[in-house]
Amino acid sequence: MGGKQDGDEAYGKPAKYDPTFRGPIRNRSCTDIICCVLFLVFILGYIVVGIVAWVYGDPRQVLYPRNSTGAYCGVGANEDKPYLLYFNIFSCILATNVIVVAENGLQCPTPQVCVSSCPKDAWTVEVKQLSQKVGEVFYTADRNFCLPGVPWDMPVIQSLQQELCPGFLLPSTPALGRCLPLANSTPPELPGIPSNTSISHGISGVLDSLSARDITVKIFEDVAQSWHWILVALGVALVLSLLFILLLRLVAGPLVLVLILGVLGVLAYGIYHCWEEYRVLRDKGASINQLGITTNLGAYRNVQETWLAALIVLAVLEGILLLLLIFLRQRIRIAIALLKEASKAVGQMMSTLFYPLVTFVLLLICIVYWAMTALYLATSGQPQYVLWVPNASLPGCEKVPMNTSCDPMAQPMNSSCPGLGCVFQSYSSTGLVQRSLFNLQIYGVLGLFWTINWVLALGQCVLAGAFASFYWAFHKPRDIPTFPLSSAFIRTLRYHTGSLAFGALILTLVQIARVILEYIDSKLRGAQNPVARCIMCCFKCCLWCLEKFIKFLNRNAYIMIAIYGKNFCVSAKNAFMLLMRNIVRVVVLDKVTDLLLLFGKLLVVGGVGVLSFFFFTSRIQGLGRDFENPSLNYYWLPIMISILGAYVIASGFFSVFGMCVDTLFLCFLEDLERNDGSLDRPYYMPKSLLKILGRKNEAFPGDKKKKKK
């Protein structure tokens, strides 16, 4: 007896009876004020970073290509010229590889001009045209591909020497705003360009890497033709998720029984299969002594010891599960009763099912704000231009100061150096913002993680407050507050922003540590050092376990915050102690709930996926013309969108249900400790739980007062 008491006190003292307690307390004060102030200051700084990025950044550097003068194609004066033409596209291929070109913003060491349309036919300057004027060869022939400002009467040979006009044109197609040659185009016979197949392969490689626009157009076409059917699939997912939660009130017990028997059946079949494989290999005499030690793991499938070991492991698991079912059947019944009660709570407060939409909108705001801030910061530098010439050994180019800064708007037109031009080099990194760019991006990543975790914490605490008000209402639904969800939302924002920020910050630090480890691990993969890889794997595993534990602890701490209004540390401690005093019930409920929700997700996602597959592949006949599936380029695209949307919807619904189960479970444990079912201390739990525990209430609250009267 004394040992049991000592064991209980090791995990804190049980909650005491409080005659004034009727669920989430109303008289509460602000918690974790220091962390609240820190969070608000951090958000203010995050806003300042966004303003700085907006002032100094220019996302047009990523969205629109630049010509040789630094002007954007498709913007401003070049609004009617959205495409960029390279005079010598082969300089992009011969000078460097495709990856380097892409990393430099698709800039190549050749003049570039904005054009209204890409060339349709192949063309090369003929020898007799070299003595003609630019206007005769280019302008009158509707070849408006020279740099802006080239005089009409300039000789063609001079414009080619100074690279003011292109010497050849190839049939091109727009890709990412650039005119890129067609893969089957024939390279011209020009000096400095080798006439071999590597050029064609280079053009094909550029197109394969950058011509995503055609695929994008097809994707948009498919979405435009099938969006209403995708919405129908998402509606089916919503209805299935809602029905699954509401029907748990009737079929929770049989459904859990079927799932448990299914797991037992799978293990039993595994035992049978392992025995059959073992028996066959045993009769053949295939033993590990004949095989020996080998690095070919597939060879171990052909020895009897492998199947014998698998048989023993599965048999042990089967036996453990059967023993758990026998000795923990009472706690499994409690878990089922709580699942039914959670379904009732969700049914009484249907608005909670749609609260994930609020969380989704807030998360979308956080992600979009971070993405835009990061994009503006990445494009905050000013473009730098330097003098460049294709061949510095030509006469007249000896005294040209190569790689010195220049103004692309005033590049020389009559220079003695052929091909001299002012080309883009990089974006400047000398300003205050540019020097602090890395630190600002790190600040943005920290802001992303912290705000996302805070939004998730807000959703958990709000739902916990609503469901706790349901449990602690003795006469349901009469005693349930009129607007429990909105009341919990306002109460959480007003009093517990700091506590949510505290828990979110702890989780954020662990997640950032995991990201850093993943980055280091990616750098060490090339070293192939087994010791370093093993140590890194251990660190990653430890941080993964730590993150899971913090998420579990935070979740239960938010429930206690929603009920009692205490700070994060006290709430986390009380929740942890309460769970440790009932550790067996916690494990049973957690596993039963996980199994049930996993089955629900598989049911919803699998059902929507199968229906979408049969519909979009025309395997459902006799639906009529109004229900014919659209003609698509990629039939798998709407199927994948439907499956992904179904998973998001099911996760949103079941996350509410899981939060309801966890909240009711903690309230149930506190109810057992606070009350004893007597006239003065009646239980708040439903009759089903009282029946399972073999307890009952002697009277309802207020009966004793009536007798005194």
XYZ file of C-alpha atoms in Angstrom, residues 242-672:
431
model
C -17.553 13.198 -42.031
C -19.488 9.920 -42.178
C -16.548 7.971 -40.758
C -16.349 10.255 -37.721
C -20.096 10.382 -37.113
C -20.569 6.618 -37.540
C -17.866 5.885 -34.962
C -20.594 6.483 -32.400
C -22.286 3.300 -33.637
C -19.489 1.117 -34.978
C -16.411 2.120 -32.953
C -16.404 -1.168 -31.011
C -16.894 -3.522 -33.991
C -14.509 -1.470 -36.129
C -11.709 -1.629 -33.552
C -12.378 -5.365 -33.147
C -12.164 -5.901 -36.909
C -8.894 -3.940 -37.092
C -7.327 -5.901 -34.224
C -8.454 -9.214 -35.724
C -7.064 -8.042 -39.055
C -3.638 -7.433 -37.493
C -3.785 -10.857 -35.828
C -4.781 -12.414 -39.149
C -1.891 -10.770 -41.001
C 0.580 -11.993 -38.391
C -0.933 -15.482 -38.515
C -0.597 -15.603 -42.289
C 3.008 -14.402 -41.966
C 3.722 -17.247 -39.554
C 2.154 -19.749 -41.956
C 4.107 -18.396 -44.939
C 7.408 -18.465 -43.032
C 6.731 -22.038 -41.917
C 6.045 -23.176 -45.500
C 9.240 -21.533 -46.784
C 11.230 -22.986 -43.895
C 9.840 -26.487 -44.478
C 10.669 -26.457 -48.203
C 14.212 -25.171 -47.664
C 14.733 -27.600 -44.784
C 13.828 -30.539 -47.001
C 16.240 -29.269 -49.653
C 18.987 -28.925 -47.066
C 19.604 -25.248 -47.845
C 21.478 -24.073 -44.753
C 23.436 -20.963 -43.924
C 26.512 -23.176 -43.420
C 26.574 -23.760 -47.178
C 26.087 -20.088 -47.993
C 28.533 -18.562 -45.549
C 28.921 -14.803 -45.059
C 28.072 -12.654 -48.080
C 27.196 -9.040 -48.817
C 24.415 -10.149 -51.169
C 21.465 -9.857 -48.792
C 19.110 -11.381 -51.353
C 20.920 -14.707 -51.052
C 19.743 -15.109 -47.458
C 16.198 -15.630 -48.739
C 17.249 -19.087 -49.930
C 18.383 -20.466 -46.550
C 16.143 -22.023 -43.921
C 17.543 -20.072 -40.965
C 16.230 -16.755 -42.373
C 12.632 -17.997 -42.469
C 12.996 -19.690 -39.102
C 14.110 -16.424 -37.510
C 11.235 -14.546 -39.177
C 8.799 -17.219 -37.959
C 10.029 -16.868 -34.382
C 9.773 -13.067 -34.471
C 6.225 -13.141 -35.876
C 5.170 -15.818 -33.382
C 6.508 -13.732 -30.493
C 4.621 -10.667 -31.771
C 1.450 -12.709 -32.155
C 1.781 -14.034 -28.624
C 2.471 -10.597 -27.152
C -0.556 -9.126 -28.933
C -2.809 -11.934 -27.726
C -1.611 -11.491 -24.136
C -2.177 -7.737 -24.370
C -5.703 -8.320 -25.608
C -6.401 -10.667 -22.725
C -4.948 -8.565 -19.924
C -5.736 -5.102 -21.314
C -9.251 -5.782 -22.575
C -10.694 -3.437 -19.932
C -8.515 -0.564 -21.064
C -9.326 -1.286 -24.698
C -13.009 -0.986 -23.803
C -12.245 2.389 -22.180
C -10.472 3.511 -25.355
C -13.475 2.485 -27.464
C -15.853 4.329 -25.128
C -13.711 7.464 -25.402
C -13.750 7.170 -29.183
C -17.548 7.047 -29.115
C -17.662 10.028 -26.763
C -15.313 11.939 -29.071
C -17.678 11.273 -31.961
C -20.537 12.676 -29.874
C -18.492 15.767 -29.010
C -17.693 16.421 -32.658
C -21.360 15.907 -33.515
C -22.404 18.475 -30.900
C -19.838 21.016 -32.151
C -19.767 20.585 -35.917
C -17.965 23.902 -36.337
C -14.797 22.277 -34.986
C -14.602 20.119 -38.127
C -14.099 23.222 -40.239
C -11.571 24.920 -37.968
C -8.694 23.294 -39.961
C -9.666 25.727 -42.734
C -8.628 28.582 -40.424
C -5.371 26.801 -39.688
C -4.820 26.177 -43.397
C -5.334 29.857 -44.274
C -2.943 30.972 -41.525
C -0.324 28.440 -42.636
C -0.725 29.579 -46.235
C -0.146 33.192 -45.163
C 3.023 32.195 -43.274
C 4.427 30.195 -46.195
C 3.567 32.773 -48.867
C 5.017 35.636 -46.776
C 8.264 33.726 -46.258
C 8.500 32.726 -49.941
C 7.954 36.288 -51.149
C 10.406 37.683 -48.596
C 13.049 35.126 -49.575
C 12.496 35.881 -53.278
C 12.805 39.635 -52.778
C 15.914 39.197 -50.628
C 17.534 36.945 -53.210
C 17.015 39.614 -55.881
C 18.043 42.615 -53.791
C 21.364 43.250 -55.571
C 21.857 45.588 -58.537
C 22.991 43.980 -61.816
C 26.680 44.483 -62.652
C 27.908 44.716 -66.269
C 31.464 44.282 -67.590
C 33.189 44.712 -70.942
C 33.430 41.491 -72.933
C 34.670 40.491 -76.368
C 34.383 37.091 -78.111
C 38.018 37.060 -79.231
C 40.464 39.304 -77.367
C 43.320 38.431 -79.750
C 41.799 40.284 -82.719
C 43.427 43.547 -83.869
C 42.160 46.540 -81.925
C 41.252 44.541 -78.804
C 44.674 44.561 -77.115
C 44.029 47.720 -75.073
C 40.429 46.945 -74.098
C 40.133 46.773 -70.272
C 38.386 43.419 -70.070
C 35.993 42.632 -67.155
C 35.781 46.273 -66.094
C 32.467 47.868 -65.180
C 30.446 49.492 -67.937
C 27.043 50.922 -68.726
C 24.973 48.698 -71.024
C 22.870 51.671 -72.104
C 25.976 53.397 -73.526
C 27.902 50.508 -75.045
C 30.292 51.513 -77.905
C 28.838 51.379 -81.386
C 31.977 52.109 -83.482
C 34.735 50.518 -81.441
C 37.846 49.275 -83.176
C 37.524 45.961 -81.302
C 35.092 43.629 -83.130
C 32.359 42.254 -80.918
C 33.106 44.489 -77.932
C 30.039 44.654 -75.697
C 28.783 45.288 -72.203
C 27.334 42.059 -70.783
C 25.782 41.045 -67.490
C 28.162 39.512 -64.930
C 26.358 39.128 -61.593
C 24.337 40.952 -58.940
C 26.208 43.258 -56.581
C 26.878 42.207 -53.002
C 28.422 45.396 -51.648
C 25.391 47.070 -50.066
C 24.342 46.742 -46.436
C 21.392 44.545 -47.325
C 23.489 42.384 -49.650
C 26.214 41.883 -47.024
C 23.556 40.815 -44.522
C 21.646 38.717 -47.039
C 22.581 35.370 -45.482
C 21.650 36.511 -41.984
C 18.348 37.911 -43.208
C 17.530 34.641 -44.962
C 18.315 32.714 -41.765
C 16.024 35.091 -39.877
C 13.321 34.364 -42.432
C 13.715 30.588 -42.069
C 13.493 30.904 -38.282
C 10.386 33.050 -38.723
C 8.859 30.437 -41.028
C 9.331 27.572 -38.564
C 8.284 29.590 -35.516
C 5.112 31.042 -37.069
C 4.043 27.678 -38.525
C 4.505 25.912 -35.197
C 2.658 28.727 -33.428
C -0.301 28.453 -35.803
C -0.459 24.684 -35.239
C -0.246 25.243 -31.474
C -3.060 27.791 -31.681
C -5.293 25.271 -33.426
C -4.576 22.568 -30.861
C -5.210 24.853 -27.882
C -8.437 26.258 -29.339
C -9.856 22.804 -30.095
C -8.798 21.562 -26.665
C -10.674 24.416 -24.991
C -13.832 23.662 -26.993
C -13.786 19.914 -26.318
C -12.932 20.376 -22.641
C -16.043 22.529 -22.245
C -18.012 19.588 -23.690
C -16.615 17.044 -21.230
C -17.080 19.178 -18.134
C -20.704 19.964 -19.007
C -22.638 17.621 -16.703
C -25.968 17.946 -18.515
C -25.159 17.637 -22.209
C -25.950 19.530 -24.356
C -27.696 21.945 -22.004
C -24.573 22.967 -20.086
C -22.325 23.330 -23.167
C -21.442 27.002 -23.843
C -23.264 28.654 -26.715
C -20.150 29.344 -28.809
C -17.448 27.071 -27.369
C -15.073 27.283 -30.349
C -15.100 31.070 -30.725
C -14.847 31.503 -26.946
C -11.810 29.216 -26.841
C -10.237 31.071 -29.783
C -10.612 34.504 -28.173
C -9.502 33.185 -24.781
C -6.387 31.570 -26.245
C -5.306 34.635 -28.215
C -5.937 36.987 -25.304
C -4.201 35.092 -22.529
C -1.896 32.406 -23.929
C -0.063 33.757 -26.983
C 3.182 33.683 -25.008
C 2.719 30.086 -23.857
C 2.035 28.936 -27.412
C 5.081 30.858 -28.627
C 7.194 29.221 -25.900
C 6.220 25.700 -26.938
C 6.550 26.566 -30.632
C 10.048 28.010 -30.068
C 11.300 24.838 -28.377
C 10.009 22.738 -31.260
C 11.439 25.180 -33.805
C 14.956 24.959 -32.381
C 14.879 21.172 -32.610
C 13.565 21.256 -36.175
C 16.238 23.735 -37.273
C 18.876 21.517 -35.668
C 17.508 18.638 -37.746
C 17.704 20.744 -40.907
C 21.327 21.642 -40.146
C 22.160 17.972 -39.586
C 20.519 17.038 -42.877
C 22.635 19.688 -44.630
C 25.828 18.421 -43.007
C 24.887 14.849 -43.863
C 24.394 15.762 -47.516
C 27.909 17.261 -47.542
C 29.450 14.171 -45.925
C 27.892 11.656 -48.295
C 30.672 12.094 -50.796
C 33.342 11.318 -48.186
C 32.004 7.778 -47.620
C 33.394 7.751 -44.091
C 31.511 4.968 -42.258
C 32.352 6.319 -38.803
C 31.114 9.833 -39.623
C 27.997 8.417 -41.290
C 27.237 6.270 -38.246
C 27.654 9.192 -35.840
C 25.520 11.411 -38.053
C 22.825 8.749 -38.240
C 22.765 8.476 -34.440
C 22.439 12.259 -34.058
C 19.608 12.363 -36.599
C 17.792 9.519 -34.855
C 18.124 11.218 -31.460
C 16.815 14.524 -32.770
C 13.929 12.758 -34.509
C 12.944 11.078 -31.239
C 13.339 14.376 -29.383
C 11.076 16.150 -31.882
C 8.405 13.455 -31.531
C 8.545 13.693 -27.743
C 8.330 17.501 -27.752
C 5.329 17.376 -30.099
C 3.615 14.899 -27.776
C 4.424 16.944 -24.680
C 3.397 20.242 -26.300
C 0.099 18.775 -27.440
C -0.863 17.725 -23.919
C 0.519 20.943 -22.428
C -1.772 22.972 -24.697
C -4.731 20.926 -23.441
C -3.866 21.774 -19.828
C -3.356 25.440 -20.796
C -6.781 25.519 -22.421
C -8.404 24.094 -19.262
C -6.538 25.709 -16.366
C -4.884 28.762 -17.931
C -1.442 28.174 -16.386
C 1.906 28.853 -18.045
C 3.586 26.433 -20.414
C 6.098 24.856 -18.034
C 3.539 24.183 -15.290
C 1.025 22.840 -17.809
C 3.615 20.589 -19.453
C 4.684 19.250 -16.060
C 1.108 18.596 -14.911
C 0.217 16.904 -18.193
C 3.336 14.721 -18.122
C 2.749 13.671 -14.512
C -0.912 12.906 -15.180
C 0.000 10.743 -18.165
C 2.754 8.932 -16.273
C 0.296 8.081 -13.485
C -1.825 6.370 -16.170
C 0.868 5.198 -18.572
C -0.840 1.913 -19.536
C -4.081 3.641 -20.442
C -2.100 6.219 -22.440
C -0.338 3.559 -24.526
C -3.522 1.594 -25.191
C -5.564 4.655 -26.166
C -2.774 6.053 -28.331
C -2.320 2.839 -30.315
C -6.036 2.170 -30.704
C -6.623 5.735 -31.892
C -3.654 5.624 -34.282
C -4.879 2.338 -35.745
C -8.403 3.664 -36.173
C -7.359 6.953 -37.770
C -4.923 5.158 -40.080
C -7.754 2.916 -41.217
C -9.968 5.969 -41.753
C -7.336 7.728 -43.879
C -6.772 4.610 -45.957
C -10.516 4.269 -46.442
C -11.019 7.874 -47.570
C -7.877 8.251 -49.675
C -8.108 4.761 -51.154
C -11.794 5.162 -51.985
C -11.295 8.520 -53.695
C -8.193 7.254 -55.512
C -9.956 4.168 -56.886
C -13.016 6.155 -57.993
C -10.819 8.800 -59.648
C -8.762 6.149 -61.452
C -11.802 4.358 -62.854
C -13.439 7.628 -63.887
C -10.508 9.418 -65.543
C -9.393 6.244 -67.359
C -12.909 5.729 -68.833
C -13.489 2.432 -67.032
C -16.927 3.416 -65.764
C -19.463 2.822 -68.507
C -23.057 4.020 -68.900
C -22.773 7.357 -67.093
C -24.220 9.392 -69.954
C -22.833 12.380 -71.840
C -23.062 14.718 -68.878
C -20.754 12.461 -66.876
C -18.177 11.666 -69.528
C -14.590 12.109 -68.445
C -12.705 14.912 -70.235
C -10.015 14.307 -72.841
C -6.707 14.850 -71.024
C -3.015 14.981 -71.869
C -2.039 13.384 -68.558
C -4.875 11.365 -67.049
C -2.816 10.741 -63.908
C -2.718 14.463 -63.051
C -6.337 14.858 -61.795
C -6.026 11.472 -60.090
C -2.975 12.627 -58.119
C -4.616 15.968 -57.300
C -7.735 14.152 -56.079
C -5.691 11.763 -53.932
C -3.598 14.578 -52.458
C -6.685 16.686 -51.768
C -8.458 13.701 -50.189
C -5.468 13.112 -47.918
C -5.405 16.781 -46.858
C -9.151 16.752 -46.144
C -9.009 13.460 -44.244
C -5.986 14.654 -42.246
C -7.817 17.861 -41.334
C -10.949 16.051 -40.156
C -9.082 13.317 -38.308
C -6.703 15.780 -36.669
C -9.766 17.380 -35.068
C -11.011 13.974 -33.988
C -7.576 13.020 -32.603
C -7.393 16.270 -30.641
C -10.874 15.580 -29.287
C -9.848 12.097 -28.107
C -6.693 13.396 -26.400
C -8.593 16.214 -24.678
C -11.378 13.951 -23.437
C -8.814 11.431 -22.253
C -6.975 13.965 -20.080
C -10.305 15.231 -18.740
C -11.313 11.636 -18.017
C -8.106 10.994 -16.054
C -8.589 14.175 -14.047
C -12.238 13.257 -13.468
C -11.144 9.967 -11.900
